[in-house]
mmCIF file of C-alpha atoms in Angstrom:
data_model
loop_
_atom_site.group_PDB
_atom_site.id
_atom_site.type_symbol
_atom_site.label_atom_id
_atom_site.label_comp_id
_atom_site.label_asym_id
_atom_site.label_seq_id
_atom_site.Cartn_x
_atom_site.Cartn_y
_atom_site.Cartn_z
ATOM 1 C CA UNK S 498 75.591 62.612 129.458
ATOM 2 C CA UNK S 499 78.757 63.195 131.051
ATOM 3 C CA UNK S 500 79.838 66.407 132.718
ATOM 4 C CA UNK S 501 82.419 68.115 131.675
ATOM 5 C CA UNK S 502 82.446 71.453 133.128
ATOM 6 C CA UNK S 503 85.514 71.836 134.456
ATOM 7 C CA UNK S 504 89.626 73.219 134.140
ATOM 8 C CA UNK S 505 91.183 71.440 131.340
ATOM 9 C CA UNK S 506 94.938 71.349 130.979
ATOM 10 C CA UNK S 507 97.104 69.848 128.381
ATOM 11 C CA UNK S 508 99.168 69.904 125.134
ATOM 12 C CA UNK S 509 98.613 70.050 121.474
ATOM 13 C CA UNK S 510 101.086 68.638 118.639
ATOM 14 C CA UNK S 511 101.103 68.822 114.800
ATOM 15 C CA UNK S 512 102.184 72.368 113.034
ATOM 16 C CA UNK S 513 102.165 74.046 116.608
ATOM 17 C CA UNK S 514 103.308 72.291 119.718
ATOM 18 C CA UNK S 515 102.575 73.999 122.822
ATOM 19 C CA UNK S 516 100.349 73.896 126.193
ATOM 20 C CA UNK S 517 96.956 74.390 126.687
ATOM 21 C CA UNK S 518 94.294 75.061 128.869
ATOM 22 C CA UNK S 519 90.444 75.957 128.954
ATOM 23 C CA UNK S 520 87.778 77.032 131.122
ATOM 24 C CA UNK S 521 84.350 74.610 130.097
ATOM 25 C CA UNK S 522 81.623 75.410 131.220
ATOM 26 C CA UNK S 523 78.433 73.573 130.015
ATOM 27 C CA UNK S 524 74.356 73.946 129.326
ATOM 28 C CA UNK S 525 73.116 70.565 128.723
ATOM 29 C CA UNK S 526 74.550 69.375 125.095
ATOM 30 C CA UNK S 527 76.235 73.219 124.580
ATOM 31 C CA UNK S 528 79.523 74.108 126.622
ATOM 32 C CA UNK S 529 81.429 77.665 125.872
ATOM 33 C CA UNK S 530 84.527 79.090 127.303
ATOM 34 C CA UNK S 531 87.691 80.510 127.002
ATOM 35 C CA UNK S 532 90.630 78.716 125.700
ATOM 36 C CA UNK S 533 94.840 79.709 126.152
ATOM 37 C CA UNK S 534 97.715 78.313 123.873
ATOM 38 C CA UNK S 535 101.158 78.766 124.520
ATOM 39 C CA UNK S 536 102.550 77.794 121.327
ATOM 40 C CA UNK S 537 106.186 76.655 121.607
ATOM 41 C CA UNK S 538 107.589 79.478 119.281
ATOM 42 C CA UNK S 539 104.824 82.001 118.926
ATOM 43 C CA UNK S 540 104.068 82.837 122.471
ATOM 44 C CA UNK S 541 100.207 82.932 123.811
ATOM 45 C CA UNK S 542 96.903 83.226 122.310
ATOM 46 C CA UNK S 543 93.331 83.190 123.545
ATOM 47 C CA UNK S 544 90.380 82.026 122.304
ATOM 48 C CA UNK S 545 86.791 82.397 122.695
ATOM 49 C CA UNK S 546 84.781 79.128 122.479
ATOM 50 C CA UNK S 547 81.799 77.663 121.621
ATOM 51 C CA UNK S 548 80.391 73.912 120.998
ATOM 52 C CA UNK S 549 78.876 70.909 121.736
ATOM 53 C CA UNK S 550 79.086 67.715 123.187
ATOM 54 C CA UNK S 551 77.706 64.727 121.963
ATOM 55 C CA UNK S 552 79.203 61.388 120.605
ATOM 56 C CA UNK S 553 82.203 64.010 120.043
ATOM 57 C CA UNK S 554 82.866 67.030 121.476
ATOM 58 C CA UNK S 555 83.330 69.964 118.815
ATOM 59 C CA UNK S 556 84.991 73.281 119.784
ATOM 60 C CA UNK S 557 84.796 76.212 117.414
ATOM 61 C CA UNK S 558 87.637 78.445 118.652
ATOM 62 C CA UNK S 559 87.776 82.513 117.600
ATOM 63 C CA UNK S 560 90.957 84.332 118.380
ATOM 64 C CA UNK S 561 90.244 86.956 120.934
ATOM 65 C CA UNK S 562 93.950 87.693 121.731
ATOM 66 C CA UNK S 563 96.869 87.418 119.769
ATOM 67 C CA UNK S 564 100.743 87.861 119.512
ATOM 68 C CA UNK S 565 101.515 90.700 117.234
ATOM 69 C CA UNK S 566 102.845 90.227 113.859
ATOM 70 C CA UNK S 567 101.405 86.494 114.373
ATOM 71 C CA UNK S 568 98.668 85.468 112.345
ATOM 72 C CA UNK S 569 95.590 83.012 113.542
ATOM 73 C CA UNK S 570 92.646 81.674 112.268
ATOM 74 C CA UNK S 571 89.464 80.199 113.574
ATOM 75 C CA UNK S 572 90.159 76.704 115.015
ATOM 76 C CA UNK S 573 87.789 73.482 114.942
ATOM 77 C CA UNK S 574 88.666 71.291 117.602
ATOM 78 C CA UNK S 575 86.940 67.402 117.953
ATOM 79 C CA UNK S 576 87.419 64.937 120.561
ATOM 80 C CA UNK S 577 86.467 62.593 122.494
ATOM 81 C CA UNK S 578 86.186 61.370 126.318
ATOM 82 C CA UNK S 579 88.626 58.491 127.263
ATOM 83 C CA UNK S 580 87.947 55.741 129.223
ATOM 84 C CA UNK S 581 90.764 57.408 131.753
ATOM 85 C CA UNK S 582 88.575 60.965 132.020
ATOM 86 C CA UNK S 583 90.738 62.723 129.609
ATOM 87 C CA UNK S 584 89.672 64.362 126.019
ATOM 88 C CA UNK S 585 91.993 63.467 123.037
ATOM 89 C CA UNK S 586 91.593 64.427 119.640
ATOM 90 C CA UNK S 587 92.626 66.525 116.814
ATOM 91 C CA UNK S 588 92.550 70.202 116.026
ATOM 92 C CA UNK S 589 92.384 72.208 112.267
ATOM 93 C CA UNK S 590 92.428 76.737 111.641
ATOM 94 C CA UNK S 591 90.940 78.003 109.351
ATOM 95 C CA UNK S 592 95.141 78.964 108.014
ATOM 96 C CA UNK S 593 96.087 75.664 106.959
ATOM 97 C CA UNK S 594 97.705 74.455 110.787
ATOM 98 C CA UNK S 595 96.301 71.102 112.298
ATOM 99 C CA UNK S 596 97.162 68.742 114.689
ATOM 100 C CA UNK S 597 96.161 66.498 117.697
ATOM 101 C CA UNK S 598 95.371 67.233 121.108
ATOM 102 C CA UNK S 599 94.848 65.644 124.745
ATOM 103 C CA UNK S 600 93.916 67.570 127.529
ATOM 104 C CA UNK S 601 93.064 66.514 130.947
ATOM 105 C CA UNK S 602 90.338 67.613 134.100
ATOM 106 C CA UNK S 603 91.822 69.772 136.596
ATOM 107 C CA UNK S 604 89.330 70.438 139.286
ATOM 108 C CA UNK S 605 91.268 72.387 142.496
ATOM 109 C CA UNK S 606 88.171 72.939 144.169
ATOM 110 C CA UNK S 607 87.683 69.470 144.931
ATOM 111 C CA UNK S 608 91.227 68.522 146.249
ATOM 112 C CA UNK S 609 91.764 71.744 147.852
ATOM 113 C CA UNK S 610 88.097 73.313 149.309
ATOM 114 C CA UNK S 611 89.792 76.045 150.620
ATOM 115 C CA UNK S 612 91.686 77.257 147.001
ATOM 116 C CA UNK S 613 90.212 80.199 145.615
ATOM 117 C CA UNK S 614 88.879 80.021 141.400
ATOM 118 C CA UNK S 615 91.722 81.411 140.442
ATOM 119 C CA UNK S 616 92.745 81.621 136.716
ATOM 120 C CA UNK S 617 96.756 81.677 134.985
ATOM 121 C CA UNK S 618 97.835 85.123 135.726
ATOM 122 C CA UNK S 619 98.093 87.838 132.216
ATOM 123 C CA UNK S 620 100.703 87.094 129.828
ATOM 124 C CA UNK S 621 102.442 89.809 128.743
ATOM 125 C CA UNK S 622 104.269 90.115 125.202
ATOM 126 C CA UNK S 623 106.676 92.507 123.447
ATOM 127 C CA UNK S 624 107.863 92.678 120.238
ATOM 128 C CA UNK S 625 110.645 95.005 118.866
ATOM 129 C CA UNK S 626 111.630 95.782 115.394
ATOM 130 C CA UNK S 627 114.919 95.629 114.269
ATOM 131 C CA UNK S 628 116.699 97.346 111.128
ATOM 132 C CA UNK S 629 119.967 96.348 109.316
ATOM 133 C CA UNK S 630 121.965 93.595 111.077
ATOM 134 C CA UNK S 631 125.506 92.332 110.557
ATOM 135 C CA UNK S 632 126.726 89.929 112.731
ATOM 136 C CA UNK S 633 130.390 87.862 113.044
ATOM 137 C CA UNK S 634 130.610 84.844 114.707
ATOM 138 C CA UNK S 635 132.071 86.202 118.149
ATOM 139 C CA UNK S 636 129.014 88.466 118.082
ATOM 140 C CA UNK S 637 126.251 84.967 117.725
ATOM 141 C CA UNK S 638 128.253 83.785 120.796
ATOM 142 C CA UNK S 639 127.500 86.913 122.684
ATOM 143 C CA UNK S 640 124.013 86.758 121.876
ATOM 144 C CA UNK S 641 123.606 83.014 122.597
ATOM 145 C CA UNK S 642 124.881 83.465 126.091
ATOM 146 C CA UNK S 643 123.098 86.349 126.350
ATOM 147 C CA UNK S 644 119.815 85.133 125.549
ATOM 148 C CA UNK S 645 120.229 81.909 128.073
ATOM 149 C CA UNK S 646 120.511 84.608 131.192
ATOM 150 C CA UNK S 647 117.672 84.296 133.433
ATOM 151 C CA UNK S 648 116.735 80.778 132.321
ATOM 152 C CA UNK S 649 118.106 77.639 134.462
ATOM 153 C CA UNK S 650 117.533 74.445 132.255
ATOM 154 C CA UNK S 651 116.517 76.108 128.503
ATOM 155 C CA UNK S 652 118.541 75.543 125.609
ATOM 156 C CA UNK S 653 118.715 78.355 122.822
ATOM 157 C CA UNK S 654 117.366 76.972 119.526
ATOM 158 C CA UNK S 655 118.674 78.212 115.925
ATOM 159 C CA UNK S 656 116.684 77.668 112.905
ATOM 160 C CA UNK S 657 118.888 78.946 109.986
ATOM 161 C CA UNK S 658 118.675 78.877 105.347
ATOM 162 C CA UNK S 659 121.248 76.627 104.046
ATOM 163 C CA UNK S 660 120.762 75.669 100.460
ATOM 164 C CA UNK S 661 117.477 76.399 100.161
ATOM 165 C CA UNK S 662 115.958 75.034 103.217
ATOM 166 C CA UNK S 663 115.737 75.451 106.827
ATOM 167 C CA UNK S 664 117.984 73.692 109.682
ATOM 168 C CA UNK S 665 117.424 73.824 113.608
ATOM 169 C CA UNK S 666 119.265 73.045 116.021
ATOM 170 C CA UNK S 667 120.596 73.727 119.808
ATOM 171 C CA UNK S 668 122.830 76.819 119.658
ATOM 172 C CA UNK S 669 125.820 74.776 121.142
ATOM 173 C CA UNK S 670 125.784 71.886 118.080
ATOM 174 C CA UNK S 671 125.237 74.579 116.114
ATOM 175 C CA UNK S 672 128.485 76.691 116.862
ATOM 176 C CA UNK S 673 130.228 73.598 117.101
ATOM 177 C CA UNK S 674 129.656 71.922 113.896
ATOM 178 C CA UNK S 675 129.362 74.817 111.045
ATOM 179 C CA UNK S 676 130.496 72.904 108.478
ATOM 180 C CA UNK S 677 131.887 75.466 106.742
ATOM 181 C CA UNK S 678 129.172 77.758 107.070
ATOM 182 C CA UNK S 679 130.780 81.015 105.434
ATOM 183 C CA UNK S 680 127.434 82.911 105.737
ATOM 184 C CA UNK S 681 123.692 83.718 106.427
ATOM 185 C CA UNK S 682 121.295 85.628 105.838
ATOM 186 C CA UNK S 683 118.298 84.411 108.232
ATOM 187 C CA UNK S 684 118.705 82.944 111.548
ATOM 188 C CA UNK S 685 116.202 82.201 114.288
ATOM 189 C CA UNK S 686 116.853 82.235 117.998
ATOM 190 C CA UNK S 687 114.771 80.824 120.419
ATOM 191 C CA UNK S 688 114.864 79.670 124.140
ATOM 192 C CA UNK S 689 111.760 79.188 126.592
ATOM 193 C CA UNK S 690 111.105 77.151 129.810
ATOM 194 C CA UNK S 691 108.357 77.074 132.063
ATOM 195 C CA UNK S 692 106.924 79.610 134.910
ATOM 196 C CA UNK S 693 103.780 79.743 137.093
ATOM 197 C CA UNK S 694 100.879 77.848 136.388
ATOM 198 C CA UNK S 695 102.851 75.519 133.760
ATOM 199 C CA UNK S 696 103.194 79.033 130.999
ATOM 200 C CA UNK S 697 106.804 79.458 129.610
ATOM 201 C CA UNK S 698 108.525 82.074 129.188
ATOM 202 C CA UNK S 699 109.610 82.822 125.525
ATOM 203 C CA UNK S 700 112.345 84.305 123.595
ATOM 204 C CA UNK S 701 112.418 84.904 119.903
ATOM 205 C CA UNK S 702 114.757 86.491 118.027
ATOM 206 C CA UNK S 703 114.103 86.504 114.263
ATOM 207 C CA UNK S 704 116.811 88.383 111.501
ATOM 208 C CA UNK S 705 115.305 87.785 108.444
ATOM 209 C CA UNK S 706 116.989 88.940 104.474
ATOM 210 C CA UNK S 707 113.786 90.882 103.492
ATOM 211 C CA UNK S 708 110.909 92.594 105.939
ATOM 212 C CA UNK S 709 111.619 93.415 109.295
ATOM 213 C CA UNK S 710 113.760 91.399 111.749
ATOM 214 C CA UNK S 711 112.159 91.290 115.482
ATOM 215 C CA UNK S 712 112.608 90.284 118.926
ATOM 216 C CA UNK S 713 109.549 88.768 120.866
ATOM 217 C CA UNK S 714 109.814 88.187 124.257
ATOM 218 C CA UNK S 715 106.588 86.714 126.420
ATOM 219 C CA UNK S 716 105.962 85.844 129.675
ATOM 220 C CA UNK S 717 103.752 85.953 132.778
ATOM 221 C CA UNK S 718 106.305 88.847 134.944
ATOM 222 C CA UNK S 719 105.816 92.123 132.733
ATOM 223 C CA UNK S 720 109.197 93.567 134.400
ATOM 224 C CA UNK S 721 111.398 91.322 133.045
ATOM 225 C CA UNK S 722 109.548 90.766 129.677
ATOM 226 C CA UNK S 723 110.082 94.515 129.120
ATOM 227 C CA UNK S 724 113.682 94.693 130.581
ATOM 228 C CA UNK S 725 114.487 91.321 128.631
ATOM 229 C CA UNK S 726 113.371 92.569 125.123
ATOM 230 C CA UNK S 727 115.065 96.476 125.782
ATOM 231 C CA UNK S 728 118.417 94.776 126.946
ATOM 232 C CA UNK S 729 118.678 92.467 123.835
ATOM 233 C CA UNK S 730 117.646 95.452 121.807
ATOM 234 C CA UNK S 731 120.456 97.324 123.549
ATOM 235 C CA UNK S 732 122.968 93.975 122.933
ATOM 236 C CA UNK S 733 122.367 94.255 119.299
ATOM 237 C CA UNK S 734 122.309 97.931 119.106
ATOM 238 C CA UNK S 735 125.973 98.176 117.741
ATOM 239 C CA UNK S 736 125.314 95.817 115.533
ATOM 240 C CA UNK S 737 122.680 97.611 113.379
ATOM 241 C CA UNK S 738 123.780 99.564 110.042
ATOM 242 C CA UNK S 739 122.412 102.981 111.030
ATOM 243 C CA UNK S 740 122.486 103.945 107.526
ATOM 244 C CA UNK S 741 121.438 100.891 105.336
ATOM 245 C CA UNK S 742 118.495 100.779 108.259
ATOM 246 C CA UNK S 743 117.682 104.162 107.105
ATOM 247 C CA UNK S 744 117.345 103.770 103.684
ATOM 248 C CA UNK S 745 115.427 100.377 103.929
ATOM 249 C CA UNK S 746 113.002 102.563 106.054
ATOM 250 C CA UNK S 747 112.709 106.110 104.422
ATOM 251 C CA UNK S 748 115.085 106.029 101.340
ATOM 252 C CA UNK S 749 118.455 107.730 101.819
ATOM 253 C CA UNK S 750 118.077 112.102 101.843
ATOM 254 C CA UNK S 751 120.572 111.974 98.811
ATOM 255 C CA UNK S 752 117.433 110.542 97.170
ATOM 256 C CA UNK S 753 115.040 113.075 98.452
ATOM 257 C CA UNK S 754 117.858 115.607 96.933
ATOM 258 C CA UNK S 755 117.671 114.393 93.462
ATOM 259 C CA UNK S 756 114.291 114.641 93.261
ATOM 260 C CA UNK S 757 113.983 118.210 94.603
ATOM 261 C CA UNK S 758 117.007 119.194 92.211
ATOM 262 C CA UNK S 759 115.037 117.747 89.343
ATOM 263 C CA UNK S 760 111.845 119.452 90.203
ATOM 264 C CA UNK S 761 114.231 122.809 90.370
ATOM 265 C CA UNK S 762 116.045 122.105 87.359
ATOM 266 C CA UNK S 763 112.923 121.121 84.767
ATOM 267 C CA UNK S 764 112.473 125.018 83.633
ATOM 268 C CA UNK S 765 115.916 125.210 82.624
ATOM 269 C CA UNK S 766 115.372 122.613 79.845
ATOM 270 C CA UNK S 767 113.486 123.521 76.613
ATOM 271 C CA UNK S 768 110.946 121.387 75.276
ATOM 272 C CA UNK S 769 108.199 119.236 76.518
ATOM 273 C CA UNK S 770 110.027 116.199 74.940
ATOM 274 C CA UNK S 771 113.578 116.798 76.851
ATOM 275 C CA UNK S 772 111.605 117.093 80.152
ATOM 276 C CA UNK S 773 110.052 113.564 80.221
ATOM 277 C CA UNK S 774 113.031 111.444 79.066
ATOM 278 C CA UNK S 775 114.847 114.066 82.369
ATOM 279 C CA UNK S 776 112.038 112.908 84.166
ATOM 280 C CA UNK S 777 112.005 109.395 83.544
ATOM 281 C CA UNK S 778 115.645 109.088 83.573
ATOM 282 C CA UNK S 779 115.566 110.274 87.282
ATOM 283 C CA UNK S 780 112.531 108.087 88.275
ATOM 284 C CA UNK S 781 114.581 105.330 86.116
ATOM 285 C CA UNK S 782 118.146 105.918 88.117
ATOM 286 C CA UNK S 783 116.369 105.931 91.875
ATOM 287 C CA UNK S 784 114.522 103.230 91.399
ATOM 288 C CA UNK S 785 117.255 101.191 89.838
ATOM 289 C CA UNK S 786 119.482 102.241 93.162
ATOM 290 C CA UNK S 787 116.340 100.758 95.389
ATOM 291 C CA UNK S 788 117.053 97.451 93.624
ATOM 292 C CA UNK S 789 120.897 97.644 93.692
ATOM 293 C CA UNK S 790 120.327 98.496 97.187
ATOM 294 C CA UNK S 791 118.007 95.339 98.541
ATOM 295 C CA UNK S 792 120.165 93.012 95.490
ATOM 296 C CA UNK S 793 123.172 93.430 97.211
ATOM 297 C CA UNK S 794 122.692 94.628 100.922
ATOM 298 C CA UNK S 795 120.858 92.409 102.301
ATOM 299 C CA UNK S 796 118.790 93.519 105.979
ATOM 300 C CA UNK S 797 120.852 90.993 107.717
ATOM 301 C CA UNK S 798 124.028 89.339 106.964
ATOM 302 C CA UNK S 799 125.939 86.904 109.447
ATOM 303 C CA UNK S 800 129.508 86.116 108.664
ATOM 304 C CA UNK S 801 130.749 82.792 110.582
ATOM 305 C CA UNK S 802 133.818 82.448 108.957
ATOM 306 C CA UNK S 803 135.466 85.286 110.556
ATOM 307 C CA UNK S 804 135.547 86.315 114.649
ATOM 308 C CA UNK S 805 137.018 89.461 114.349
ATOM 309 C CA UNK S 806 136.008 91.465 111.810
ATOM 310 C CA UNK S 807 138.297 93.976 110.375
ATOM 311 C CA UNK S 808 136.926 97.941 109.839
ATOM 312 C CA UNK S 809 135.934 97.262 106.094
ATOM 313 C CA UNK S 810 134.205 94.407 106.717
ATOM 314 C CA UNK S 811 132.357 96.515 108.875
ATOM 315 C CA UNK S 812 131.843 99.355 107.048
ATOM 316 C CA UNK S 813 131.522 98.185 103.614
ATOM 317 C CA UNK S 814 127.628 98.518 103.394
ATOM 318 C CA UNK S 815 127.242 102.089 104.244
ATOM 319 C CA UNK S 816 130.163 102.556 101.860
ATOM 320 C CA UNK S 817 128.284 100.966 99.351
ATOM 321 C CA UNK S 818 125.576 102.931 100.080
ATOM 322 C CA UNK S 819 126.833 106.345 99.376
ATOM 323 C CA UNK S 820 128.923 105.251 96.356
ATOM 324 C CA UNK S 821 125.580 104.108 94.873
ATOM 325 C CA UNK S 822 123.626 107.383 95.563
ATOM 326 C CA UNK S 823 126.617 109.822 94.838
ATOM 327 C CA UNK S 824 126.749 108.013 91.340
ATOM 328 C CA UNK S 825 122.873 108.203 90.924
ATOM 329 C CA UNK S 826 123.388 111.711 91.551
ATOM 330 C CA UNK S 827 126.601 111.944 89.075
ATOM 331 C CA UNK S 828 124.586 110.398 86.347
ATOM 332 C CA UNK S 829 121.356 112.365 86.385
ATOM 333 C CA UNK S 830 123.645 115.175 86.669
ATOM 334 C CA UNK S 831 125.383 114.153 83.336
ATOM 335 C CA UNK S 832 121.386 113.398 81.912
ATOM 336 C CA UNK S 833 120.594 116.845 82.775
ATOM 337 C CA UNK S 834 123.763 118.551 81.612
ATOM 338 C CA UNK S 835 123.548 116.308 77.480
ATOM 339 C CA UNK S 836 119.383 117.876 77.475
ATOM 340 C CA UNK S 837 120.001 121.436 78.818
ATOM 341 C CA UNK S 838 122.676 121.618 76.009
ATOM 342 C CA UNK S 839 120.559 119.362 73.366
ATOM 343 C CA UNK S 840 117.339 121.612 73.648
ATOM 344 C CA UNK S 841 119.680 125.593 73.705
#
């Protein structure tokens, strides 16, 4: 039986792409350890391991670590030893992602006695919620060259929704050839290249229609992966809609306001009857101004046709917001005003 107890270090395709590396250490047929991804996109995750070798090595993986707002599952990986000392094979979770693998022995004690067992240093991660984005094009460009600071040979990657599906690529073909792109409303930015002990460095941005848009930044240094994710919060900052950001997370305080004036103004009207359809009506008009609201200001919106955007372009959303609680407020006023004078 072959020993495998050693450093393994490698990379794994299929659904995730990425590097990996494990600590083996073996008991006869059963071998256990600790395995690290860094996916390509998602940053790093760790895994606790257990298994057994045979004709085929199995590996059942469970997550011990994890990005945040990233999902994993448990992971089955198989394989086999190669004439050439290495271990290829394939990979499933428990989520639906699979792939194929090939990872290779990496024993430093034996070409270096005097190297110390040393492990990959901590990765650290960040992630940073953003609220209501609107971007123009000169604004992308900003945050494109931005994002490529600190990074010698990576290339920022954009995965945008065109027509129902999703597009990547590199952020300069991609500024280049918009073809006639007028506007989005999801766009992914991503750059990474590698550090110490063969770990990238990762930057995501994510703006997204619907839910919450982030920025995840990962990396070995904790310095920079804390200044990196606070100065690209700062760098799109300005670019948030304070109040649409607002409402998406509390509801705007007009809305708070009708419902404490209807709770105030129920005694005035006579009637059990009168009271409900006030009631409902109220319930009816702030919930219909929630789905105005999400229908037609979207979380983030990126207009390409235009560089400079003028003031109304600009504004227009929190206008849009005020006009459609004022008249939410004008209407239940009207409601209230037809019952008071129904039911006296």
């Amino acid at each position: 039986m072959a020993s495998l107890a050693n450093r393994w270090a490698g990379r794994l395709y299929g659904t995730n792409t990425g590097n990996v590396f494990l600590d083996l250490s073996q008991d006869d047929q059963n071998i256990s350890g600790r395995l690290r991804i860094m996916d390509s996109i998602f940053g790093v995750s760790i895994y606790e391991y257990t298994g057994t070798i045979d004709e085929e090595i199995v590996l059942n993986c469970t997550p011990s670590q994890t990005v945040e707002g990233v999902e994993l599952g448990e992971v089955v990986v198989r394989g086999r030893l190669t004439q050439q000392g290495n271990i290829r094979g394939e990979w499933e979770s428990t989520i639906g992602t699979a792939g194929t693998f090939e990872i290779h022995p990496h024993d430093i004690n034996s070409s270096d006695p005097s190297a110390k067992d040393t492990n990959p240093e901590q990765i650290h991660n960040k992630t940073v919620q953003l609220g209501s984005i609107r971007l123009f094009k000169d604004d992308v460009v900003q945050l494109v060259d931005f994002l490529k600071k600190d990074f010698s040979n990576g290339r920022v990657i954009v995965t945008y929704s065109q027509r129902g599906s999703e597009l990547t690529k590199y952020a300069d073909d991609f500024l280049g050839q918009l073809d006639g792109i007028v506007q989005l409303n999801y766009i992914k930015l991503v750059i990474q290249e590698p550090e110490a002990h063969g770990i990238n460095r990762v930057i995501v941005v994510e703006l997204v229609a619907n839910g919450n848009s982030e920025i995840r930044v990962s990396g070995i240094n904790e310095s920079w992966v804390l200044g990196k994710a606070e100065s690209i919060l700062q760098t799109l900052k300005p670019k948030q809609n304070s109040l649409v950001t607002t409402y998406r997370k509390y509801g705007l305080n007009l809305n708070g306001a009708i419902f404490i004036a209807m709770l105030i103004a129920i005694p005035d009207i006579e009637g059990w009857k009168s009271r409900a359809v006030f009631v409902i009506s109220v319930f009816l008009l702030l919930n219909f101004l929630l789905f105005i609201h999400n229908k037609f200001i979207p979380n983030t919106a990126i207009y390409l046709e235009q560089v400079k955007p003028s003031f109304f372009k600009r504004a227009w959303p929190s206008m849009l917001s005020w006009f459609i609680a004022v008249s939410s407020s004008v209407i239940a006023a009207i409601i209230f005003s037809i019952l008071k004078s129904g039911s006296s």
